[in-house]
PDB file of C-alpha atoms in Angstrom:
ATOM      1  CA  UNK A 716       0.000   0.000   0.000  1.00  0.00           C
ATOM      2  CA  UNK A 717       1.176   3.569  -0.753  1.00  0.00           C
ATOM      3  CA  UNK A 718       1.754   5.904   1.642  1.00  0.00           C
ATOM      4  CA  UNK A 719       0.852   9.172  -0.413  1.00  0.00           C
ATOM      5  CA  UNK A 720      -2.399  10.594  -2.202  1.00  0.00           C
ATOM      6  CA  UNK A 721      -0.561  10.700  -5.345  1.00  0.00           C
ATOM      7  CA  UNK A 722       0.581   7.329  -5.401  1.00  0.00           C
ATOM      8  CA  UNK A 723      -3.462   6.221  -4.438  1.00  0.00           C
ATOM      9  CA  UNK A 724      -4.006   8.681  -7.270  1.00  0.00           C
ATOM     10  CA  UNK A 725      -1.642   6.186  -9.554  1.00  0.00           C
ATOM     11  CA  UNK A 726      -3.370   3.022  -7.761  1.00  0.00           C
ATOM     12  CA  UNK A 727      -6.539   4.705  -8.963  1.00  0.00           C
ATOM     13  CA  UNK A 728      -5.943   5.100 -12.637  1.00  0.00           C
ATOM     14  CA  UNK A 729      -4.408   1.926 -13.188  1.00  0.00           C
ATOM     15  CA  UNK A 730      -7.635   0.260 -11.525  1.00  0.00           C
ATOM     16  CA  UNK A 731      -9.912   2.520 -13.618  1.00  0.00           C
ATOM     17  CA  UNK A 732      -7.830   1.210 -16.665  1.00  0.00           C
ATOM     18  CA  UNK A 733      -5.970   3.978 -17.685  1.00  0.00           C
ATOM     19  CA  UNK A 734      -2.490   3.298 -18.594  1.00  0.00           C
ATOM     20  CA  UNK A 735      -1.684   7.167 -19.008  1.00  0.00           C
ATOM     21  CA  UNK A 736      -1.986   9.979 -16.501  1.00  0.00           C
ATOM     22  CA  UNK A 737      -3.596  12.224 -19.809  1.00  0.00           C
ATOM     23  CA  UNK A 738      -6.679   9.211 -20.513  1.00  0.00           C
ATOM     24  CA  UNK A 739      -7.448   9.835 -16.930  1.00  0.00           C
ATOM     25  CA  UNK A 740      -7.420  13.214 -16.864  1.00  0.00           C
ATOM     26  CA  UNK A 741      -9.134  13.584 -20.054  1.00  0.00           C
ATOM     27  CA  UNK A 742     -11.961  10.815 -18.293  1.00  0.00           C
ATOM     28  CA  UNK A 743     -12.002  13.361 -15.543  1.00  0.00           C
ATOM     29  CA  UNK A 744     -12.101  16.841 -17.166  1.00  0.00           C
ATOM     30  CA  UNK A 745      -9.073  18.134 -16.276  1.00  0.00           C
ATOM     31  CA  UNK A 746      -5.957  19.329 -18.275  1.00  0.00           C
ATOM     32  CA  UNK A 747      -3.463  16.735 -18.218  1.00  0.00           C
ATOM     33  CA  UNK A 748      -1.128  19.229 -16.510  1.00  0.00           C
ATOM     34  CA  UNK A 749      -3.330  18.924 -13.270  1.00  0.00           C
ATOM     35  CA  UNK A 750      -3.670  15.819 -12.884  1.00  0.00           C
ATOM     36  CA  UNK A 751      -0.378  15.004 -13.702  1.00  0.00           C
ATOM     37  CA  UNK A 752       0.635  17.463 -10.837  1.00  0.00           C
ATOM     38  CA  UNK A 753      -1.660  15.511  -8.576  1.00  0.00           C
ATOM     39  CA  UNK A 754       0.020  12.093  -9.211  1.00  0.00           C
ATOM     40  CA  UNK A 755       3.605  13.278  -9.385  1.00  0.00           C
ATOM     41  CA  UNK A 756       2.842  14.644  -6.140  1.00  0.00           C
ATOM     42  CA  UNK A 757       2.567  18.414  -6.591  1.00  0.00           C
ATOM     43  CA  UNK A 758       0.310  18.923  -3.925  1.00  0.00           C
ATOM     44  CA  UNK A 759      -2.843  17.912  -3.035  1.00  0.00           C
ATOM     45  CA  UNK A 760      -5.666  18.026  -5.120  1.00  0.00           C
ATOM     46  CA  UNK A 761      -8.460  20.767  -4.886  1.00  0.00           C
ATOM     47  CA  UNK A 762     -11.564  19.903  -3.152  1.00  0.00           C
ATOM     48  CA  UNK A 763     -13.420  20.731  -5.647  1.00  0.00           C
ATOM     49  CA  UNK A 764     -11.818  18.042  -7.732  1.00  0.00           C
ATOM     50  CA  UNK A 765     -12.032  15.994  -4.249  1.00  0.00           C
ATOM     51  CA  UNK A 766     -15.861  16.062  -4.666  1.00  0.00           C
ATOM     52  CA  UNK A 767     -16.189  15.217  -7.898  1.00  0.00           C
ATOM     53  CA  UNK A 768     -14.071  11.866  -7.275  1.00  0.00           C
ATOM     54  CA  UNK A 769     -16.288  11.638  -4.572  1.00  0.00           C
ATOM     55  CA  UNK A 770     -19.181  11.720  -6.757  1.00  0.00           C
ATOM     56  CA  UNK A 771     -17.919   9.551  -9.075  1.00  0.00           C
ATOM     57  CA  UNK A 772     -17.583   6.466  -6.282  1.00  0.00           C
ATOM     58  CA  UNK A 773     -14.053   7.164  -4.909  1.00  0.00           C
ATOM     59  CA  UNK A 774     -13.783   6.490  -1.199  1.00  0.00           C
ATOM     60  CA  UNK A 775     -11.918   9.694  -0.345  1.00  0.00           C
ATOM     61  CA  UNK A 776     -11.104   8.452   3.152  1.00  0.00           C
ATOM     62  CA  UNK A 777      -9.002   6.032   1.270  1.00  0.00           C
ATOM     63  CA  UNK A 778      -7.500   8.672  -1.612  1.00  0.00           C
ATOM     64  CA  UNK A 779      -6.658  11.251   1.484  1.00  0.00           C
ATOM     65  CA  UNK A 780      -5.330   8.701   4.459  1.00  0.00           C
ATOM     66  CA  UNK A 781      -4.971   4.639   2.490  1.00  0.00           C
ATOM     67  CA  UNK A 782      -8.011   3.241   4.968  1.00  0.00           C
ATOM     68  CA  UNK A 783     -10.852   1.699   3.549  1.00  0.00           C
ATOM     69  CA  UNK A 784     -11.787   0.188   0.505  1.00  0.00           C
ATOM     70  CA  UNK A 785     -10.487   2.122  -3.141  1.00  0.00           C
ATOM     71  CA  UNK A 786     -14.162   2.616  -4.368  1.00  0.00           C
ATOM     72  CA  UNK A 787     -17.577   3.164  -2.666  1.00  0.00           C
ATOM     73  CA  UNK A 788     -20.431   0.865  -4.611  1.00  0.00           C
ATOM     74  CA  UNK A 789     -23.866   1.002  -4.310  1.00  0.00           C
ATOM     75  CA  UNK A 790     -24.432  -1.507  -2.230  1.00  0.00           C
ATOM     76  CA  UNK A 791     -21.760   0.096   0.690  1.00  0.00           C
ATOM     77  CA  UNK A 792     -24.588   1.748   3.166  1.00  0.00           C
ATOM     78  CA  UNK A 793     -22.157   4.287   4.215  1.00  0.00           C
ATOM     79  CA  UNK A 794     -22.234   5.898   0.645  1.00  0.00           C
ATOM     80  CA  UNK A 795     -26.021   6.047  -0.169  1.00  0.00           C
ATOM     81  CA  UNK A 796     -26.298   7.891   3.508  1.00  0.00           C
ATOM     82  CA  UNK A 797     -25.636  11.459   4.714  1.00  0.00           C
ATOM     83  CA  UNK A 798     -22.437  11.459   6.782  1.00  0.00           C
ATOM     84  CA  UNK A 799     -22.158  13.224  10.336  1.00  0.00           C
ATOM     85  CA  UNK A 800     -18.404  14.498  11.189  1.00  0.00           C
ATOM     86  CA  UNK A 801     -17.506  15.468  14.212  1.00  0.00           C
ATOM     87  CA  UNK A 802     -16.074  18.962  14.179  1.00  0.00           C
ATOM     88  CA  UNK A 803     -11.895  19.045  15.684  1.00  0.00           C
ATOM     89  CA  UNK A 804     -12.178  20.893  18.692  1.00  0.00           C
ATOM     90  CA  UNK A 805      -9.189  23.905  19.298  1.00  0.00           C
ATOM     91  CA  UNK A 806      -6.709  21.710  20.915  1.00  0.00           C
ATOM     92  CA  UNK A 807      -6.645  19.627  17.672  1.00  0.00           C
ATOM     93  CA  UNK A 808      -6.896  21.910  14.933  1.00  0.00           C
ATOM     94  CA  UNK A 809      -4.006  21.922  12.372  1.00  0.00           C
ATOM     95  CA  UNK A 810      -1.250  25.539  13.382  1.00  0.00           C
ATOM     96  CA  UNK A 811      -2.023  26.324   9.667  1.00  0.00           C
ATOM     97  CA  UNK A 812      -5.569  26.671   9.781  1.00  0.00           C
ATOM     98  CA  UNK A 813      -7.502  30.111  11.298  1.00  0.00           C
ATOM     99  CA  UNK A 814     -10.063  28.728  13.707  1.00  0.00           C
ATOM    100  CA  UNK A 815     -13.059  31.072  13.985  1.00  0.00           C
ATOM    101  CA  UNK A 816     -12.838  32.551  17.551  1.00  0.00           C
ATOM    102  CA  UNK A 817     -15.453  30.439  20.434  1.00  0.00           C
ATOM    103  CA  UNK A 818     -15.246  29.634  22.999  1.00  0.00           C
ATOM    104  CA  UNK A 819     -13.238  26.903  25.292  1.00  0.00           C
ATOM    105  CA  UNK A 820     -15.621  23.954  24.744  1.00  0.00           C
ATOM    106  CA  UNK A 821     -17.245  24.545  21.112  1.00  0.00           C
ATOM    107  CA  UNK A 822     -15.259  23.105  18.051  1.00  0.00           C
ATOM    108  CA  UNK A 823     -13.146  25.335  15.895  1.00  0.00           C
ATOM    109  CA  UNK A 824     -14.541  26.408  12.993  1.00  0.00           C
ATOM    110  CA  UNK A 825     -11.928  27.137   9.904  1.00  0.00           C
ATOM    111  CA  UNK A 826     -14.269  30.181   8.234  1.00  0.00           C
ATOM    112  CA  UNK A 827     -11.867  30.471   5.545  1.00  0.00           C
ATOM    113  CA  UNK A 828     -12.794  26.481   4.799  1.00  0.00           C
ATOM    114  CA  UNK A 829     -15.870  26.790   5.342  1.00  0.00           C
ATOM    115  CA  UNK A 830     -16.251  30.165   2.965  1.00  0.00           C
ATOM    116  CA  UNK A 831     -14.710  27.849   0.269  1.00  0.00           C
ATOM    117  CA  UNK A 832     -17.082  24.943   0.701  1.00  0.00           C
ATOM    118  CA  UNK A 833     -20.136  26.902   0.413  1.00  0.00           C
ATOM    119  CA  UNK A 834     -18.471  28.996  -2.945  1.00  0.00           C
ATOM    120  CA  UNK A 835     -18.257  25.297  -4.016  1.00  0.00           C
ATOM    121  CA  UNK A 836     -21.814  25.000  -3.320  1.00  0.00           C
ATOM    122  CA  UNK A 837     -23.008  27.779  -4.687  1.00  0.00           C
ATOM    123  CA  UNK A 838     -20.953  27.127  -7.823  1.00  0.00           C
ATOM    124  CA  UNK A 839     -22.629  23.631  -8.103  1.00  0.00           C
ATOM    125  CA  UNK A 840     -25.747  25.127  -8.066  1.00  0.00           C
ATOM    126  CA  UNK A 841     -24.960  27.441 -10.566  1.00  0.00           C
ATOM    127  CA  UNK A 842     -23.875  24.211 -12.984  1.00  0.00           C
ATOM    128  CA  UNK A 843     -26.605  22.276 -12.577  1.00  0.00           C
ATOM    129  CA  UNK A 844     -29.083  25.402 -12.904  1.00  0.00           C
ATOM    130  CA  UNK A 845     -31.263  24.807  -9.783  1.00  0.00           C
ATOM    131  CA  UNK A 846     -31.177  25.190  -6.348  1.00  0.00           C
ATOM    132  CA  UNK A 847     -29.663  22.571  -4.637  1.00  0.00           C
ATOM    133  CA  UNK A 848     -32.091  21.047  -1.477  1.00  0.00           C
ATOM    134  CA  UNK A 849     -30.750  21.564   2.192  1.00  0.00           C
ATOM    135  CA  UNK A 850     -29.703  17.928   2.540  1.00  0.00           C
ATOM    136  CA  UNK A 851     -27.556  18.108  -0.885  1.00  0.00           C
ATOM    137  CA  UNK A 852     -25.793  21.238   0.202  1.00  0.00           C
ATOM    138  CA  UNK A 853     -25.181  19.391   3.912  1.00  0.00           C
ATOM    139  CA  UNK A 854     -23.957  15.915   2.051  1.00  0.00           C
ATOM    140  CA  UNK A 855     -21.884  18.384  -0.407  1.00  0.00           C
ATOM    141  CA  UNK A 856     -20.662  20.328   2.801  1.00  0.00           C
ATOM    142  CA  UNK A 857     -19.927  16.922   4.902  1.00  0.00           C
ATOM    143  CA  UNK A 858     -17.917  15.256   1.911  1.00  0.00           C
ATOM    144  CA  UNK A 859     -15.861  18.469   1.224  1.00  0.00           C
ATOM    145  CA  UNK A 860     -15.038  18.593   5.455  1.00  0.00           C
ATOM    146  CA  UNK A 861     -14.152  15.057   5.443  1.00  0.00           C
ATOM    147  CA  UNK A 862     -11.927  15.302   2.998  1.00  0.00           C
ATOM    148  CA  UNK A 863     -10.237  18.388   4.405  1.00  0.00           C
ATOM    149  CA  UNK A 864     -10.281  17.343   7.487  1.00  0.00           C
ATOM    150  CA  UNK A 865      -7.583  14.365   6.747  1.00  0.00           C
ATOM    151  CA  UNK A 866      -5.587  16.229   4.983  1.00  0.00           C
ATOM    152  CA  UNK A 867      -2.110  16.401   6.946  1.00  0.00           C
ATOM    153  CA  UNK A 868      -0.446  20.061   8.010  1.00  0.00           C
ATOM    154  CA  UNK A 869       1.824  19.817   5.416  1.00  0.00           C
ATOM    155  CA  UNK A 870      -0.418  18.631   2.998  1.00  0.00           C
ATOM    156  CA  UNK A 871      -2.928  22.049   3.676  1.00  0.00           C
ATOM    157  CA  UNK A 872       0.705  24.089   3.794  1.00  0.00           C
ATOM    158  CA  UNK A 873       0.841  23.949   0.219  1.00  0.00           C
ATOM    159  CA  UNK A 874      -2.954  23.907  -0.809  1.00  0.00           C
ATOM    160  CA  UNK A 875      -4.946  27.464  -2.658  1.00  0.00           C
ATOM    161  CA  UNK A 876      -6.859  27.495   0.733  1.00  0.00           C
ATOM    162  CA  UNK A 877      -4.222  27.822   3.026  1.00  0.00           C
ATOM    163  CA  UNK A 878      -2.514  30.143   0.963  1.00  0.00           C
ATOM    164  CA  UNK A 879      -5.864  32.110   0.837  1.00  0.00           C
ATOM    165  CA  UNK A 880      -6.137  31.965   4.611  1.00  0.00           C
ATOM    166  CA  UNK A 881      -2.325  33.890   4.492  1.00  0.00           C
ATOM    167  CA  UNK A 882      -2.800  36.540   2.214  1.00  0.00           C
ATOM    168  CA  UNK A 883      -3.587  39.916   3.491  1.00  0.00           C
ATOM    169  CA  UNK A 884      -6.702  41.578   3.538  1.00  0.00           C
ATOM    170  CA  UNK A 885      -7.604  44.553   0.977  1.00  0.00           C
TER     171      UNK A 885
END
């Protein structure tokens, strides 16, 4: 088993039957450039890309940390159901990440996270040309926080949204 998301990201494509990096990305809708950057291990992927992996039946528990099965089916329960993640609390909240101020005993909230997971949303909407229903938009929101949430320190060091959470205000 591989230790890294790009070499799950390799394990991937050669189980989806792609021999080259540029028939998966093509399969996936992304310039060849990306996803080779994701596999060669140029950082971690975007979460929007995240979700749509996700929608397409990858188990991103095992893409972002190597537990669990490769691919979600059908007939996995845990897949056709909402998901409930428990929020980190301050203590064990990732240095990189800006933790909405609260209080001792409530979780830490990363608003610059959660300000790109509901763009994503919105966006998403915006594709499919409807309003997406409040149990969507929590699934969406649950998927995109799980994933994030496994991400390493140094793996969110080099991602857009910690580099977002950095820059300075104009």
């Amino acid at each position: 088993m591989t230790n890294s998301i790009a070499g799950r990201l390799r394990l991937l494509r050669h189980r989806l039957g792609f021999a080259r990096r540029s028939d998966m990305a093509a399969h996936l809708g992304l310039p060849s450039s990306t996803y080779s950057a994701y596999e060669g291990d140029g950082g971690p992927p975007k979460v929007e890309w995240l979700l749509e992996l996700a929608r397409r039946g990858v188990n991103l528990n095992w893409l972002l940390t190597g537990e669990g099965e490769m691919l979600l089916t059908a007939h996995d329960p845990a897949s056709m159901n909402p998901t409930i993640i428990p929020m980190p609390t301050n203590a064990g909240a990732p240095t990189s990440l800006r933790p909405y101020p609260v209080a001792e005993h409530e979780p830490a909230v990363d608003a610059y996270l959660l300000a790109a997971m509901i763009s994503r949303v919105e966006r998403e909407e915006r594709e499919r040309g409807r309003p997406l229903t409040a149990l969507e938009k929590g699934e969406m929101i649950a998927r995109l926080y799980a994933a994030s949430a496994r991400l390493t320190e140094s793996e969110l060091a080099g991602h857009p949204l910690s580099r977002a959470a950095e820059a300075p205000e104009k």
